Short mmCIF file of C-alpha atoms in Angstrom, two decimals:
data_model
loop_
_atom_site.label_atom_id
_atom_site.label_comp_id
_atom_site.label_asym_id
_atom_site.label_seq_id
_atom_site.Cartn_x
_atom_site.Cartn_y
_atom_site.Cartn_z
CA THR W 72 9.86 -8.82 -11.49
CA GLN W 73 11.93 -6.57 -9.29
CA LEU W 74 11.70 -7.77 -5.71
CA LEU W 75 12.11 -5.73 -2.58
CA GLU W 76 13.30 -7.60 0.49
CA GLN W 77 12.81 -5.96 3.83
CA SER W 78 14.62 -6.88 7.01
CA PRO W 79 14.09 -7.61 9.73
CA GLN W 80 10.54 -8.89 9.36
CA PHE W 81 9.79 -8.19 13.03
CA LEU W 82 11.43 -5.91 15.55
CA SER W 83 10.44 -5.39 19.17
CA ILE W 84 12.35 -2.78 21.13
CA GLN W 85 12.06 -0.62 24.23
CA GLU W 86 11.14 3.03 24.09
CA GLY W 87 14.23 5.19 23.63
CA GLU W 88 16.24 2.68 21.62
CA ASN W 89 17.52 3.32 18.11
CA LEU W 90 16.84 1.00 15.19
CA THR W 91 17.48 0.57 11.48
CA VAL W 92 15.37 -1.33 8.98
CA TYR W 93 16.45 -2.21 5.48
CA CYS W 94 14.98 -2.49 2.01
CA ASN W 95 17.20 -4.38 -0.45
CA SER W 96 17.08 -5.46 -4.06
CA SER W 97 19.38 -6.56 -6.84
CA SER W 98 17.66 -4.10 -9.17
CA VAL W 99 18.28 -0.41 -9.69
CA PHE W 100 15.39 1.96 -9.01
CA SER W 101 14.74 5.50 -10.10
CA SER W 102 13.19 6.09 -6.68
CA LEU W 103 11.90 4.28 -3.62
CA GLN W 104 9.07 5.17 -1.30
CA TRP W 105 8.64 4.47 2.41
CA TYR W 106 5.24 4.04 4.05
CA ARG W 107 4.04 3.44 7.59
CA GLN W 108 0.88 1.46 8.18
CA GLU W 109 -0.80 1.34 11.57
CA PRO W 110 -3.14 -1.52 12.50
CA GLY W 111 -6.54 -1.19 10.85
CA GLU W 112 -5.43 1.65 8.58
CA GLY W 113 -4.03 2.12 5.11
CA PRO W 114 -0.37 2.89 4.41
CA VAL W 115 0.71 6.53 4.70
CA LEU W 116 3.57 7.86 2.61
CA LEU W 117 6.52 9.03 4.68
CA VAL W 118 9.10 9.92 2.07
CA THR W 119 10.32 9.32 -1.48
CA VAL W 120 14.06 9.03 -2.10
CA VAL W 121 15.24 9.79 -5.60
CA THR W 122 18.97 10.46 -5.79
CA GLY W 123 21.65 7.85 -5.09
CA GLY W 124 23.20 8.54 -1.68
CA GLU W 125 20.36 10.86 -0.71
CA VAL W 126 19.53 11.30 2.96
CA LYS W 127 16.17 12.66 4.05
CA LYS W 128 15.12 13.40 7.60
CA LEU W 129 11.62 13.45 9.02
CA LYS W 130 11.92 14.38 12.69
CA ARG W 131 13.49 11.28 14.32
CA LEU W 132 13.37 9.26 11.10
CA THR W 133 16.33 9.26 8.71
CA PHE W 134 15.97 7.70 5.27
CA GLN W 135 18.90 6.88 3.03
CA PHE W 136 18.99 5.76 -0.59
CA GLY W 137 21.98 3.62 -1.50
CA ASP W 138 24.62 5.08 -3.79
CA ALA W 139 23.77 2.47 -6.44
CA ARG W 140 20.03 3.04 -5.96
CA LYS W 141 19.45 -0.65 -5.17
CA ASP W 142 18.69 -0.34 -1.49
CA SER W 143 17.42 1.98 1.19
CA SER W 144 17.41 2.18 4.95
CA LEU W 145 15.27 3.80 7.60
CA HIS W 146 16.83 4.73 10.91
CA ILE W 147 14.70 5.75 13.88
CA THR W 148 16.33 7.56 16.79
CA ALA W 149 14.91 7.29 20.30
CA ALA W 150 11.92 5.22 19.25
CA GLN W 151 8.56 5.96 20.83
CA PRO W 152 5.44 3.79 21.18
CA GLY W 153 3.80 5.95 18.53
CA ASP W 154 6.35 4.64 16.02
CA THR W 155 4.77 1.19 16.28
CA GLY W 156 3.53 -0.04 12.93
CA LEU W 157 4.38 -1.77 9.67
CA TYR W 158 7.09 -0.02 7.67
CA LEU W 159 6.90 -0.68 3.95
CA CYS W 160 9.18 0.24 1.11
CA ALA W 161 7.86 0.35 -2.44
CA TYR W 162 8.85 1.21 -5.98
CA ASP W 163 6.65 2.69 -8.64
CA ASN W 164 6.43 0.58 -11.78
CA ALA W 165 4.59 3.39 -13.53
CA GLY W 166 1.78 5.72 -12.62
CA ASN W 167 1.50 4.68 -8.95
CA MET W 168 1.28 0.96 -9.69
CA LEU W 169 3.42 0.19 -6.69
CA THR W 170 5.29 -2.97 -5.79
CA PHE W 171 5.77 -3.24 -2.06
CA GLY W 172 8.24 -5.15 0.03
CA GLY W 173 6.97 -7.48 2.73
CA GLY W 174 7.44 -4.87 5.42
CA THR W 175 9.05 -4.64 8.84
CA ARG W 176 6.65 -4.87 11.73
CA LEU W 177 7.94 -2.65 14.56
CA MET W 178 6.72 -2.71 18.12
CA VAL W 179 8.02 -0.13 20.56
CA LYS W 180 7.29 -0.99 24.17
CA PRO W 181 6.87 1.79 26.74
CA ASP K 182 -10.57 16.79 1.93
CA THR K 183 -12.19 13.91 3.77
CA GLY K 184 -9.71 11.34 2.51
CA VAL K 185 -10.39 8.03 0.78
CA SER K 186 -13.41 6.28 2.24
CA GLN K 187 -14.09 2.54 2.03
CA ASP K 188 -17.21 0.63 2.93
CA PRO K 189 -17.71 -1.72 4.64
CA ARG K 190 -14.74 -1.82 7.00
CA HIS K 191 -15.25 -5.50 7.69
CA LYS K 192 -17.07 -8.23 5.80
CA ILE K 193 -17.49 -11.85 6.81
CA THR K 194 -18.95 -14.12 4.19
CA LYS K 195 -19.32 -17.79 3.49
CA ARG K 196 -17.38 -19.48 0.73
CA GLY K 197 -19.22 -19.27 -2.55
CA GLN K 198 -21.04 -16.02 -1.81
CA ASN K 199 -20.55 -12.80 -3.79
CA VAL K 200 -19.33 -9.64 -2.09
CA THR K 201 -19.05 -6.03 -3.21
CA PHE K 202 -16.91 -3.28 -1.74
CA ARG K 203 -17.15 0.44 -2.34
CA CYS K 204 -14.47 3.10 -2.47
CA ASP K 205 -14.97 6.87 -2.53
CA PRO K 206 -11.73 8.61 -3.54
CA ILE K 207 -10.62 12.12 -2.73
CA SER K 208 -12.99 14.22 -4.81
CA GLU K 209 -10.50 15.93 -7.11
CA HIS K 210 -8.48 12.75 -7.77
CA ASN K 211 -8.90 11.25 -11.22
CA ARG K 212 -7.05 7.99 -10.56
CA LEU K 213 -8.34 5.22 -8.34
CA TYR K 214 -6.44 2.06 -7.41
CA TRP K 215 -7.29 -1.24 -5.77
CA TYR K 216 -4.69 -3.20 -3.80
CA ARG K 217 -4.94 -6.39 -1.78
CA GLN K 218 -2.98 -7.09 1.40
CA THR K 219 -2.79 -10.46 3.07
CA LEU K 220 -1.70 -10.84 6.67
CA GLY K 221 1.96 -10.12 7.20
CA GLN K 222 2.57 -8.96 3.65
CA GLY K 223 2.79 -5.69 1.78
CA PRO K 224 -0.08 -4.60 -0.46
CA GLU K 225 -0.28 -6.02 -4.00
CA PHE K 226 -1.56 -4.01 -6.92
CA LEU K 227 -4.82 -5.26 -8.46
CA THR K 228 -6.13 -2.64 -10.87
CA TYR K 229 -6.51 1.07 -11.50
CA PHE K 230 -8.81 3.54 -13.22
CA GLN K 231 -8.23 6.92 -14.75
CA ASN K 232 -11.62 8.58 -14.59
CA GLU K 233 -14.03 5.82 -15.66
CA ALA K 234 -11.53 3.86 -17.77
CA GLN K 235 -9.89 0.77 -16.30
CA LEU K 236 -6.34 1.09 -17.59
CA GLU K 237 -4.46 -1.78 -15.98
CA LYS K 238 -5.27 -5.11 -14.38
CA SER K 239 -2.84 -7.36 -12.52
CA ARG K 240 -2.63 -11.08 -13.21
CA LEU K 241 -3.73 -11.42 -9.58
CA LEU K 242 -7.17 -10.23 -10.64
CA SER K 243 -8.88 -13.49 -11.51
CA ASP K 244 -12.07 -13.76 -13.56
CA ARG K 245 -14.05 -13.82 -10.32
CA PHE K 246 -12.99 -10.23 -9.61
CA SER K 247 -14.50 -7.25 -11.35
CA ALA K 248 -14.05 -3.56 -10.68
CA GLU K 249 -16.03 -0.63 -12.00
CA ARG K 250 -15.92 3.12 -11.79
CA PRO K 251 -18.98 4.03 -13.82
CA LYS K 252 -19.02 7.81 -13.43
CA GLY K 253 -15.38 8.37 -12.71
CA SER K 254 -16.04 8.99 -9.05
CA PHE K 255 -16.64 6.08 -6.66
CA SER K 256 -15.59 2.54 -7.51
CA THR K 257 -16.84 -0.92 -6.64
CA LEU K 258 -14.90 -4.16 -6.43
CA GLU K 259 -16.95 -7.34 -6.67
CA ILE K 260 -15.72 -10.83 -5.90
CA GLN K 261 -17.92 -13.65 -7.14
CA ARG K 262 -17.95 -17.15 -5.67
CA THR K 263 -15.59 -16.21 -2.88
CA GLU K 264 -12.87 -18.61 -1.78
CA GLN K 265 -11.02 -18.80 1.51
CA GLY K 266 -7.91 -17.57 -0.30
CA ASP K 267 -9.70 -14.31 -1.00
CA SER K 268 -9.51 -13.42 2.70
CA ALA K 269 -7.46 -10.24 2.85
CA MET K 270 -7.57 -6.49 3.35
CA TYR K 271 -8.73 -4.75 0.18
CA LEU K 272 -7.25 -1.27 -0.01
CA CYS K 273 -8.36 1.55 -2.24
CA ALA K 274 -6.16 4.52 -3.06
CA SER K 275 -6.47 7.62 -5.20
CA SER K 276 -4.19 10.18 -6.80
CA LEU K 277 -4.24 13.07 -9.22
CA ALA K 278 -2.59 12.51 -12.58
CA ALA K 279 -1.81 15.74 -14.42
CA VAL K 280 -1.58 16.14 -18.18
CA THR K 281 2.11 16.88 -17.70
CA GLY K 282 2.59 13.27 -16.63
CA TYR K 283 3.08 14.09 -12.97
CA ASN K 284 1.27 11.78 -10.53
CA SER K 285 0.55 12.98 -7.04
CA PRO K 286 1.34 10.50 -4.25
CA LEU K 287 -1.17 7.83 -3.40
CA HIS K 288 -3.64 8.37 -0.60
CA PHE K 289 -4.91 5.09 0.79
CA GLY K 290 -8.19 4.36 2.49
CA ASN K 291 -8.38 2.24 5.62
CA GLY K 292 -9.45 -0.83 3.69
CA THR K 293 -12.16 -3.45 3.80
CA ARG K 294 -11.14 -6.58 5.67
CA LEU K 295 -12.73 -9.63 4.08
CA THR K 296 -12.96 -12.95 5.90
CA VAL K 297 -14.24 -15.92 3.93
CA THR K 298 -15.34 -18.83 6.13
#
């Protein structure tokens, strides 16, 4: 089983701060997905990274796939309270049978 | 596109009782998935259907769990003789699988939160 380890597990910051969360594994992946899940809701796909070294930007969110395709990071610039949620990385075993990491729970205080 | 709909949103039941959850996928999606998420963890895959056929079941899906998608549209997940360890959020998701092999991204519902007392 390929495991995804996410760190930190919890992060509480003030509005306006920057942060980075990590998704690590010893395995190589063809792609990794990032989701955000707000309380009481299902996960929502943010981005899929496919190419080693790839950087994708979604407004204030920057996603990077490691050169060796074993890890990924999510950087948020000038965090806002609306960024609060559970950030999950996942890989696709086949046909959307996803294996998720344990997630990073982010709280951004106003 | 009204999204993936799950019912009920919350269910509290006593240990030993049977419960059934319903999922209505996005109408044009032919694949439907069930995941389970316990507090503080990421979702875990349980099973999925392509149309009415159940194509894959996780080892997590014990004999007390059964899922159906009789007409290839909505799906039900039944848990018999519930145990406290079954307490979790049960998430349904759907996607469109094309004959080319391409799978559209998953769209998740907002889940059914089960509490077994």
